[in-house]
Amino acid sequence: MSRTVAALLLAGALIGGTASTATSAPLSETGSVDTKKISSTQADAAMDYWTPQRMKEAKSADILARGKSASKAPLDIGESTKIAGRSANKAKPTAGKPIKNVAETPVSHIGKVFFTLGGANYVCSGNAVVAANEATVSTAGHCVNEGPGAFATRWVFVPAYENGSAPYGSFAATELVAPTQWTQDGDITYDTAFAVVSDQSGVSLSDQVGASGVAFNQARGLTYSAFGYPAARPFDGETLQSCSGAATDDPYGQTQSQGIPCDMTGGSSGGPWFLGGSDGFQNSVNSFGYGGIRNTMFGPYWGSVIEQAYQSAQN
């Protein structure tokens, strides 16, 4: 690429413990996934590790997406798929009314992600999505894996975070899943990943916070509402923010990602893009921005490859 991307957001917390070997599981001619299994001992250690002070000191993960490139291969676009979400048993998700750069009240299924990568602690954003296992969180690929390189450790999800408050507690990852296009090639077009998290007190993530519906292989140029926890100036990462607008293609033609009007900063990486408000179908995540294009957030097109990663995680 003649122009490198500079990530604007970050999400994700890694799970501590010894390194695990990633395994590739071929899913089709167009893609495969890499996964990292995390033991219950490592997950428990991650929960203990992320004190309020460490969460406050975690760095925005935007640096992890800088300098990435994309292949010129066309996207594999399959049949349009939409899977409806569900409300929490104990707390109904809050429906947002997003416009550009609005401070939002907490939404039960959207939260912050904390992880460790390369010896440093980072923060991103994430969202609970509908899944057969009732325990799947979406985020950016660079919030779980170096792309290419190692998977994160001490990865935890903190839903409905606000000003240090964690009303639902934290959920530690037991598995991290991402397309090999990201984990092996660092292709920014596929900057999406999923984490499977442990139950908390015997109650699943979806039962506690609800879960967004998901959509794949949709038309391009749709209107989105994006959410996240931007931590770099002028934001502080303590409150949920949103943006909205119609998606447009990468003006440089260097990725298959789409951009929407938004000036959220580092820390918002991995936050969900919805068709509709926060109770709509998730169809992308906050991924990166170009240094030469102000106030535009780019997100990956959720086609067949990312759908395969989702299917691998949710089952």
mmCIF file of N, CA and C in Angstrom, residues 167-212:
data_model
loop_
_atom_site.group_PDB
_atom_site.id
_atom_site.type_symbol
_atom_site.label_atom_id
_atom_site.label_comp_id
_atom_site.label_asym_id
_atom_site.label_seq_id
_atom_site.Cartn_x
_atom_site.Cartn_y
_atom_site.Cartn_z
ATOM 1 N N PRO A 167 -21.455 -2.964 35.982
ATOM 2 C CA PRO A 167 -22.665 -3.508 36.614
ATOM 3 C C PRO A 167 -22.865 -5.000 36.428
ATOM 4 N N TYR A 168 -22.281 -5.570 35.371
ATOM 5 C CA TYR A 168 -22.415 -7.014 35.137
ATOM 6 C C TYR A 168 -21.125 -7.765 35.427
ATOM 7 N N GLY A 169 -20.122 -7.068 35.929
ATOM 8 C CA GLY A 169 -18.847 -7.707 36.178
ATOM 9 C C GLY A 169 -18.056 -7.903 34.899
ATOM 10 N N SER A 170 -17.091 -8.819 34.924
ATOM 11 C CA SER A 170 -16.226 -9.109 33.786
ATOM 12 C C SER A 170 -16.403 -10.556 33.341
ATOM 13 N N PHE A 171 -16.180 -10.782 32.045
ATOM 14 C CA PHE A 171 -16.289 -12.128 31.467
ATOM 15 C C PHE A 171 -14.971 -12.442 30.756
ATOM 16 N N ALA A 172 -14.289 -13.476 31.192
ATOM 17 C CA ALA A 172 -12.990 -13.823 30.620
ATOM 18 C C ALA A 172 -13.156 -14.763 29.439
ATOM 19 N N ALA A 173 -12.303 -14.575 28.433
ATOM 20 C CA ALA A 173 -12.344 -15.415 27.235
ATOM 21 C C ALA A 173 -11.835 -16.821 27.531
ATOM 22 N N THR A 174 -12.491 -17.795 26.930
ATOM 23 C CA THR A 174 -12.031 -19.182 26.963
ATOM 24 C C THR A 174 -11.579 -19.630 25.571
ATOM 25 N N GLU A 175 -11.868 -18.794 24.561
ATOM 26 C CA GLU A 175 -11.438 -19.084 23.199
ATOM 27 C C GLU A 175 -11.439 -17.784 22.395
ATOM 28 N N LEU A 176 -10.426 -17.605 21.559
ATOM 29 C CA LEU A 176 -10.347 -16.470 20.647
ATOM 30 C C LEU A 176 -10.347 -17.006 19.220
ATOM 31 N N VAL A 177 -11.131 -16.359 18.333
ATOM 32 C CA VAL A 177 -11.303 -16.849 16.964
ATOM 33 C C VAL A 177 -11.178 -15.681 15.992
ATOM 34 N N ALA A 178 -10.417 -15.874 14.926
ATOM 35 C CA ALA A 178 -10.265 -14.826 13.906
ATOM 36 C C ALA A 178 -9.967 -15.472 12.561
ATOM 37 N N PRO A 179 -10.334 -14.804 11.463
ATOM 38 C CA PRO A 179 -10.013 -15.340 10.127
ATOM 39 C C PRO A 179 -8.506 -15.411 9.923
ATOM 40 N N THR A 180 -8.050 -16.427 9.192
ATOM 41 C CA THR A 180 -6.622 -16.530 8.900
ATOM 42 C C THR A 180 -6.145 -15.369 8.037
ATOM 43 N N GLN A 181 -7.063 -14.742 7.300
ATOM 44 C CA GLN A 181 -6.667 -13.558 6.532
ATOM 45 C C GLN A 181 -6.091 -12.491 7.461
ATOM 46 N N TRP A 182 -6.559 -12.461 8.715
ATOM 47 C CA TRP A 182 -5.999 -11.535 9.691
ATOM 48 C C TRP A 182 -4.816 -12.156 10.436
ATOM 49 N N THR A 183 -5.003 -13.352 11.015
ATOM 50 C CA THR A 183 -3.979 -13.934 11.881
ATOM 51 C C THR A 183 -2.706 -14.326 11.141
ATOM 52 N N GLN A 184 -2.808 -14.640 9.857
ATOM 53 C CA GLN A 184 -1.637 -15.065 9.095
ATOM 54 C C GLN A 184 -1.123 -14.004 8.121
ATOM 55 N N ASP A 185 -2.024 -13.128 7.645
ATOM 56 C CA ASP A 185 -1.642 -12.136 6.649
ATOM 57 C C ASP A 185 -1.750 -10.688 7.129
ATOM 58 N N GLY A 186 -2.448 -10.459 8.238
ATOM 59 C CA GLY A 186 -2.640 -9.088 8.707
ATOM 60 C C GLY A 186 -3.421 -8.234 7.733
ATOM 61 N N ASP A 187 -4.377 -8.839 7.032
ATOM 62 C CA ASP A 187 -5.169 -8.139 6.020
ATOM 63 C C ASP A 187 -6.250 -7.317 6.712
ATOM 64 N N ILE A 188 -6.120 -5.989 6.656
ATOM 65 C CA ILE A 188 -7.020 -5.096 7.387
ATOM 66 C C ILE A 188 -8.460 -5.199 6.915
ATOM 67 N N THR A 189 -8.691 -5.691 5.695
ATOM 68 C CA THR A 189 -10.059 -5.872 5.211
ATOM 69 C C THR A 189 -10.838 -6.851 6.088
ATOM 70 N N TYR A 190 -10.131 -7.748 6.769
ATOM 71 C CA TYR A 190 -10.776 -8.785 7.581
ATOM 72 C C TYR A 190 -10.529 -8.569 9.074
ATOM 73 N N ASP A 191 -10.434 -7.324 9.485
ATOM 74 C CA ASP A 191 -10.098 -6.983 10.867
ATOM 75 C C ASP A 191 -11.286 -7.188 11.814
ATOM 76 N N THR A 192 -11.677 -8.437 11.985
ATOM 77 C CA THR A 192 -12.777 -8.810 12.882
ATOM 78 C C THR A 192 -12.391 -10.087 13.615
ATOM 79 N N ALA A 193 -12.817 -10.216 14.858
ATOM 80 C CA ALA A 193 -12.570 -11.433 15.630
ATOM 81 C C ALA A 193 -13.717 -11.644 16.600
ATOM 82 N N PHE A 194 -13.748 -12.842 17.160
ATOM 83 C CA PHE A 194 -14.783 -13.194 18.137
ATOM 84 C C PHE A 194 -14.130 -13.877 19.330
ATOM 85 N N ALA A 195 -14.695 -13.636 20.507
ATOM 86 C CA ALA A 195 -14.218 -14.291 21.729
ATOM 87 C C ALA A 195 -15.388 -15.047 22.354
ATOM 88 N N VAL A 196 -15.110 -16.248 22.804
ATOM 89 C CA VAL A 196 -16.072 -17.022 23.584
ATOM 90 C C VAL A 196 -15.688 -16.824 25.041
ATOM 91 N N VAL A 197 -16.664 -16.444 25.871
ATOM 92 C CA VAL A 197 -16.359 -16.120 27.262
ATOM 93 C C VAL A 197 -17.032 -17.094 28.218
ATOM 94 N N SER A 198 -16.489 -17.185 29.415
ATOM 95 C CA SER A 198 -17.015 -18.092 30.423
ATOM 96 C C SER A 198 -18.289 -17.539 31.054
ATOM 97 N N ASP A 199 -19.103 -18.444 31.595
ATOM 98 C CA ASP A 199 -20.280 -18.026 32.350
ATOM 99 C C ASP A 199 -19.829 -17.360 33.639
ATOM 100 N N GLN A 200 -20.655 -16.479 34.124
ATOM 101 C CA GLN A 200 -20.372 -15.808 35.387
ATOM 102 C C GLN A 200 -21.420 -16.257 36.389
ATOM 103 N N SER A 201 -20.985 -16.926 37.422
ATOM 104 C CA SER A 201 -21.897 -17.421 38.456
ATOM 105 C C SER A 201 -22.962 -18.340 37.874
ATOM 106 N N GLY A 202 -22.586 -19.082 36.826
ATOM 107 C CA GLY A 202 -23.508 -20.049 36.255
ATOM 108 C C GLY A 202 -24.553 -19.464 35.334
ATOM 109 N N VAL A 203 -24.484 -18.155 35.046
ATOM 110 C CA VAL A 203 -25.441 -17.491 34.160
ATOM 111 C C VAL A 203 -24.701 -17.033 32.906
ATOM 112 N N SER A 204 -25.215 -17.384 31.733
ATOM 113 C CA SER A 204 -24.522 -17.067 30.495
ATOM 114 C C SER A 204 -24.480 -15.560 30.240
ATOM 115 N N LEU A 205 -23.540 -15.155 29.385
ATOM 116 C CA LEU A 205 -23.432 -13.751 29.001
ATOM 117 C C LEU A 205 -24.739 -13.241 28.403
ATOM 118 N N SER A 206 -25.319 -13.987 27.467
ATOM 119 C CA SER A 206 -26.554 -13.545 26.816
ATOM 120 C C SER A 206 -27.703 -13.414 27.797
ATOM 121 N N ASP A 207 -27.788 -14.327 28.773
ATOM 122 C CA ASP A 207 -28.849 -14.239 29.761
ATOM 123 C C ASP A 207 -28.715 -12.970 30.592
ATOM 124 N N GLN A 208 -27.502 -12.551 30.826
ATOM 125 C CA GLN A 208 -27.299 -11.384 31.684
ATOM 126 C C GLN A 208 -27.423 -10.059 30.945
ATOM 127 N N VAL A 209 -26.885 -9.981 29.737
ATOM 128 C CA VAL A 209 -26.825 -8.677 29.070
ATOM 129 C C VAL A 209 -27.577 -8.613 27.745
ATOM 130 N N GLY A 210 -28.105 -9.736 27.273
ATOM 131 C CA GLY A 210 -28.727 -9.766 25.958
ATOM 132 C C GLY A 210 -27.683 -10.008 24.886
ATOM 133 N N ALA A 211 -28.102 -10.022 23.631
ATOM 134 C CA ALA A 211 -27.181 -10.287 22.529
ATOM 135 C C ALA A 211 -27.723 -9.677 21.254
ATOM 136 N N SER A 212 -26.870 -8.995 20.512
ATOM 137 C CA SER A 212 -27.275 -8.374 19.256
ATOM 138 C C SER A 212 -27.489 -9.425 18.175
#
